C-alpha cells in the first residue's frame, strides 16, 4: 500500500557501450523512481512513443543496473499507446501485475523468491439495500437479466460499488437508479464473503445495508428492472426461493431483515465520514465515540 | 458476476475470401463462447502459439461477424505466452480490462456507449487484529519497514487478505506469521473504507478483528517485525500517535478496542461458514439464526 507515494529519489543514468566499429556510445537507462520497499517504478504514462528496439536495449541495461544496485521489485507502467512494448518486457521475464483501461502494470522480482510485491486488487464489493417505507414494507424488484431473470423471485435492489465509491453511497445510488426512490443510509446489517465469485478467482463481499425511504413513489428503471414494488417483509422472507437447498445464506439474510423490522438489531452505522475515509462501527457505541472523539481515550482511561 | 459461468453456445464459423490470384480461401473466426449478457468470450489460455498475422486476420473477420450478430461485449483472454498479440488487439480498438500474473484480459464494447461491462476488482481488503490474552493485555508490534518504521508506534498486527482467503482466516494467519501466537477469531469490531489507498485509485477496506489468544509466548517474525509484546489496552490507546491531527480514525478504532476490553460491544460474528461463503452478522442474533436456520422464517412469522 502506498507504494506509489513518497518516492525518494529519481534514478537516472547511462551505460557506456562500444558499437561494432569500436566507437563508444551510450544507452540511457529507463527513468525510474525508488519506492520505499527497495524497488524501482518506471512510469511511461507520459511517454508518447518509443520504438521496440529502443525499449529493448534500455531495458537490458536497466535490468543489469538494477540487479547491480540490489533492487527488489521493478514496476513498469505501460500506457495503451505503448502496447507494442508489452511483448518485449514479458519476454525478458516481466509478468503482468494488473491492468486498467488505459494501462498495464508489469513487474519483475529481481531477488530470490518469494516475491513480497503487494497483490493486485482482489475483491469486488456488492450491496443489497433493505429499504423500509413508513408502513414497514420493504422495496423489492425483479430483474430483466442475470441469474434471477424469469424466476419470479422478488429481491432487494442490489449492485456493485463503483471504483472510489463508499458502501453507503453505493447503496443509496443503486436504490435511486433502479426505483427512483430517495433513501437515507441507516446501517450495515450483515456482510457475506463469496470466494471465486468474480472471474472465478476474485472474492465478492456483499454488504446488506438498511436504508430509510424518503420518497415512496416507485419509478422503475426499464433497462434493468422488470418490476418493483413495496412488499410486507414476511412475504419477502417466505418466498419459496429462500427454502431451496443452497440458498441458506440468503434465507439468513432475509431473516436478519425480518428481525430488524421487528426489534432492535445492532448493526454497524457510519461513525465518521470524510471524502476519502468512512468508518463503520456498532450503533450502540457510535454516538458516544462521535461526540467525544477528542477526549474519548482520556475519559475512558480515567 | 458469473460472466464466465453458464456459457450457452459455442460460436465457431468461417468466412470465405478471395486471395490475390482469385483462389477462394477461408479465414476461421476466433473460437468464442457466448456469455449470458449478449457478449462473446474468446479464451486463448490453451492456445500455445499463434502468429501475429494469423491473429490479425482472424480478429478482423471475427469483429465483423460479431458486429453483424449484434454482439455486445467481446472479451479476449491472452496468456503471457501470447503477449505478442496484445498490440494487435489494442490497435484494433480493444482496451485492457484486468490482468493477473499469467494473463491479460482485453475487452471491446461493440454497441453504442455506455458500456455495461462489469468492472474489474476494485478493492483490497486489510485486517487489523486486536488480540487479547488472559490478563486483558493486547498484542502489539513495531514494523521493520513501511509507514511506521522508526516511528516508535506500537500497532496491532495488520496485513492484506490474500486472494480467496476469508477475513477471519486472514486475521488468524497474520497474527501467527508476525508473532507466532495462535489465536481464535471472535468478531469484527469495525471497518474502515479508504479510497485511493491502493495504486492511487483502488479502495482499501480495513476490518478490525477481535481475536482471543490461545498461546501466549511471542516469537516475532524477523523479516517484517522489529518488536512485539503484550501491552495494556490503555497504554496502546494513549500513545501520542493517536492524538496527532489526521489520525482521528485510528484513535476511534483504538477506543473501540478499549470499549470492547471493558464492556459489551456488539460486533459482527461469523454466523455460518462454508468453503466458499462466510456470513457475518450481529453477535446478538447470530446464535438464534444459527440454531433455527431452517425454521426461522416460519417461527418468526407466526
Short mmCIF file of C-alpha atoms in Angstrom, two decimals, chain A residues 2 7-8 32 38 61 72 115 120 134 142 149 160 170 190 241 300:
data_model
loop_
_atom_site.label_atom_id
_atom_site.label_comp_id
_atom_site.label_asym_id
_atom_site.label_seq_id
_atom_site.Cartn_x
_atom_site.Cartn_y
_atom_site.Cartn_z
CA UNK A 2 1.20 3.49 -0.65
CA UNK A 7 9.26 8.32 -3.95
CA UNK A 8 12.54 9.35 -2.51
CA UNK A 32 12.71 5.11 -12.61
CA UNK A 38 13.72 -1.17 -2.18
CA UNK A 61 20.98 -2.14 -19.44
CA UNK A 72 14.00 -5.79 -5.41
CA UNK A 115 8.33 -12.10 -4.02
CA UNK A 120 -3.44 -6.79 -7.11
CA UNK A 134 -43.39 4.30 6.68
CA UNK A 142 -37.44 -8.30 -10.28
CA UNK A 149 -34.42 -13.39 -14.79
CA UNK A 160 -21.73 -3.25 -7.44
CA UNK A 170 -23.42 2.97 -3.48
CA UNK A 190 -24.56 -8.02 7.79
CA UNK A 241 -36.73 -19.40 -3.12
CA UNK A 300 -12.19 6.25 29.14
#
